[in-house]
Coordinates of C-alpha atoms in Angstrom, one line a residue:
M17 CA 89.5 -38.5 23.3
A18 CA 87.4 -41.5 24.1
T19 CA 87.5 -40.8 27.8
S20 CA 86.6 -37.1 27.5
G21 CA 83.1 -36.1 28.5
V22 CA 80.1 -38.1 29.3
I23 CA 77.7 -40.0 27.0
F24 CA 74.2 -40.8 28.4
K25 CA 70.7 -41.8 27.3
R26 CA 67.5 -40.1 28.4
C27 CA 63.9 -39.7 27.4
G28 CA 60.9 -37.4 27.7
C29 CA 58.6 -39.7 29.7
R30 CA 56.9 -38.1 32.7
D31 CA 55.8 -39.5 36.1
G32 CA 52.4 -39.0 37.8
Q33 CA 53.3 -35.4 38.9
R34 CA 54.2 -34.6 35.2
R35 CA 57.9 -34.4 36.0
R36 CA 60.3 -35.6 33.4
L37 CA 61.9 -39.0 34.2
E38 CA 64.9 -38.4 31.9
R39 CA 67.6 -40.9 33.0
S40 CA 65.5 -42.7 35.6
C41 CA 62.9 -44.0 33.1
P42 CA 62.4 -47.8 33.6
R43 CA 61.9 -48.2 29.8
L44 CA 65.3 -46.6 29.0
R45 CA 66.9 -49.9 28.5
E46 CA 64.5 -50.7 25.7
R47 CA 65.9 -50.4 22.1
G48 CA 64.5 -47.3 20.4
H49 CA 63.3 -45.6 23.6
G50 CA 65.0 -42.3 24.4
S51 CA 68.0 -40.8 22.6
W52 CA 71.7 -40.4 23.3
Y53 CA 73.5 -37.2 24.5
F54 CA 77.0 -36.1 25.2
H55 CA 78.3 -33.5 27.6
C56 CA 82.0 -32.3 27.6
S57 CA 84.2 -29.2 27.9
A58 CA 87.0 -27.7 25.9
T59 CA 88.6 -24.3 25.5
N60 CA 87.2 -21.8 23.0
L61 CA 88.9 -19.2 21.0
L62 CA 89.2 -16.9 24.0
G63 CA 90.9 -19.5 26.1
R64 CA 87.9 -20.1 28.3
C65 CA 86.5 -23.4 29.1
E66 CA 83.2 -23.9 27.3
R67 CA 80.8 -26.7 28.2
V68 CA 78.5 -28.2 25.6
R69 CA 75.7 -30.7 25.8
R70 CA 74.2 -32.0 22.6
G71 CA 71.6 -34.7 22.0
G72 CA 69.0 -36.4 20.0
Y73 CA 71.4 -39.1 18.6
P74 CA 69.9 -42.4 17.7
S75 CA 72.7 -44.5 19.1
Q76 CA 75.6 -44.4 21.6
A77 CA 78.1 -44.7 18.8
T78 CA 76.6 -41.7 16.9
A79 CA 76.8 -39.6 20.1
R80 CA 80.4 -40.7 20.7
H81 CA 81.3 -39.8 17.1
A82 CA 79.7 -36.4 17.4
R83 CA 81.5 -35.7 20.7
D84 CA 84.8 -36.7 19.3
E85 CA 84.2 -34.5 16.2
W86 CA 83.4 -31.6 18.5
L87 CA 86.5 -32.2 20.7
T88 CA 88.8 -32.5 17.7
A89 CA 87.5 -29.3 16.0
T90 CA 89.7 -26.2 16.2
Q91 CA 89.1 -23.6 18.9
A92 CA 87.7 -21.2 16.2
D93 CA 85.3 -23.9 15.0
R94 CA 84.1 -24.7 18.5
T95 CA 83.6 -21.1 19.2
A96 CA 81.7 -20.6 15.9
Q97 CA 79.4 -23.6 16.7
G98 CA 78.6 -22.4 20.2
W99 CA 78.3 -18.6 19.8
T100 CA 75.4 -16.7 18.3
V101 CA 75.9 -13.5 16.3
Q102 CA 74.3 -11.6 19.2
R103 CA 76.8 -13.0 21.7
W104 CA 79.7 -12.2 19.3
L105 CA 78.5 -8.6 18.7
R106 CA 78.2 -8.0 22.5
H107 CA 81.7 -9.4 23.0
W108 CA 83.0 -7.3 20.2
L109 CA 81.4 -4.1 21.6
D110 CA 82.7 -4.8 25.1
N111 CA 86.3 -5.2 23.8
R112 CA 86.4 -1.9 21.8
T113 CA 88.5 0.1 24.3
K114 CA 90.2 2.7 22.1
I115 CA 87.2 4.3 20.4
R116 CA 85.6 7.6 21.0
P117 CA 82.3 7.7 23.0
T118 CA 80.3 8.9 20.0
T119 CA 81.6 6.0 17.9
R120 CA 80.7 3.6 20.7
F121 CA 77.2 5.2 20.8
H122 CA 76.7 4.7 17.1
Y123 CA 78.1 1.2 17.0
T124 CA 75.9 0.2 20.0
R125 CA 72.8 1.8 18.4
D126 CA 73.4 -0.1 15.1
V127 CA 74.1 -3.4 16.8
D128 CA 71.0 -3.1 19.0
T129 CA 68.5 -1.8 16.5
V130 CA 69.6 -3.4 13.2
L131 CA 72.1 -6.3 13.5
I132 CA 70.9 -8.2 16.5
P133 CA 67.2 -8.2 15.5
Q134 CA 68.1 -9.5 12.0
L135 CA 71.1 -11.7 12.7
G136 CA 71.3 -12.2 16.4
R137 CA 69.7 -15.6 16.6
Y138 CA 72.0 -17.3 14.0
R139 CA 75.1 -19.2 15.1
L140 CA 78.4 -18.0 13.7
A141 CA 79.0 -21.4 12.1
D142 CA 75.7 -21.0 10.2
L143 CA 76.6 -17.8 8.5
D144 CA 77.2 -18.0 4.8
A145 CA 77.1 -15.7 1.8
P146 CA 73.5 -16.4 0.7
L147 CA 72.1 -15.9 4.2
L148 CA 74.0 -12.6 4.6
R149 CA 72.9 -11.3 1.2
T150 CA 69.3 -12.0 2.1
V151 CA 69.5 -10.4 5.5
F152 CA 71.4 -7.3 4.3
A153 CA 68.8 -6.9 1.5
E154 CA 66.1 -7.0 4.1
I155 CA 68.0 -4.4 6.2
A156 CA 68.5 -2.2 3.1
A157 CA 64.7 -2.2 2.5
T158 CA 63.9 -0.8 5.9
E159 CA 64.0 2.8 6.9
N160 CA 66.2 4.4 9.6
S161 CA 65.1 6.9 12.3
K162 CA 65.2 9.8 9.8
G163 CA 62.9 8.0 7.3
R164 CA 65.6 7.2 4.8
R165 CA 66.7 3.8 3.6
Q166 CA 69.4 2.0 5.7
S167 CA 72.9 2.4 4.4

């Protein structure tokens, strides 16, 4: 695990043309200047290689620990951390192969007009019962295209 991925430090300083210096900042060697990041790859639940880059860690050791935690997580946990509800719903719709066209139409309509606007921005790993209760209460309070409450 310790050799997997890359750990690096960068900052938000800018040069005279307002371009970010990132890893080439001369002050980067100073303690407390910039933050630590990691970049690595592992397979997700679908068996595809998924790259991740996370940052904002105060020390190299903290970034290394976060990287090792991400790499040792199960494929399902890595997928949940990296995928939003919108991405999952699109994947789910694309893989429904044995449904009737009218069913696909209704699923797509509901996903596009109700679920993605309300839940699409959340990561799968962030979903919990209180959040879902709140969101579905908001959905139930809205009206559908026929002027009736959502069911």
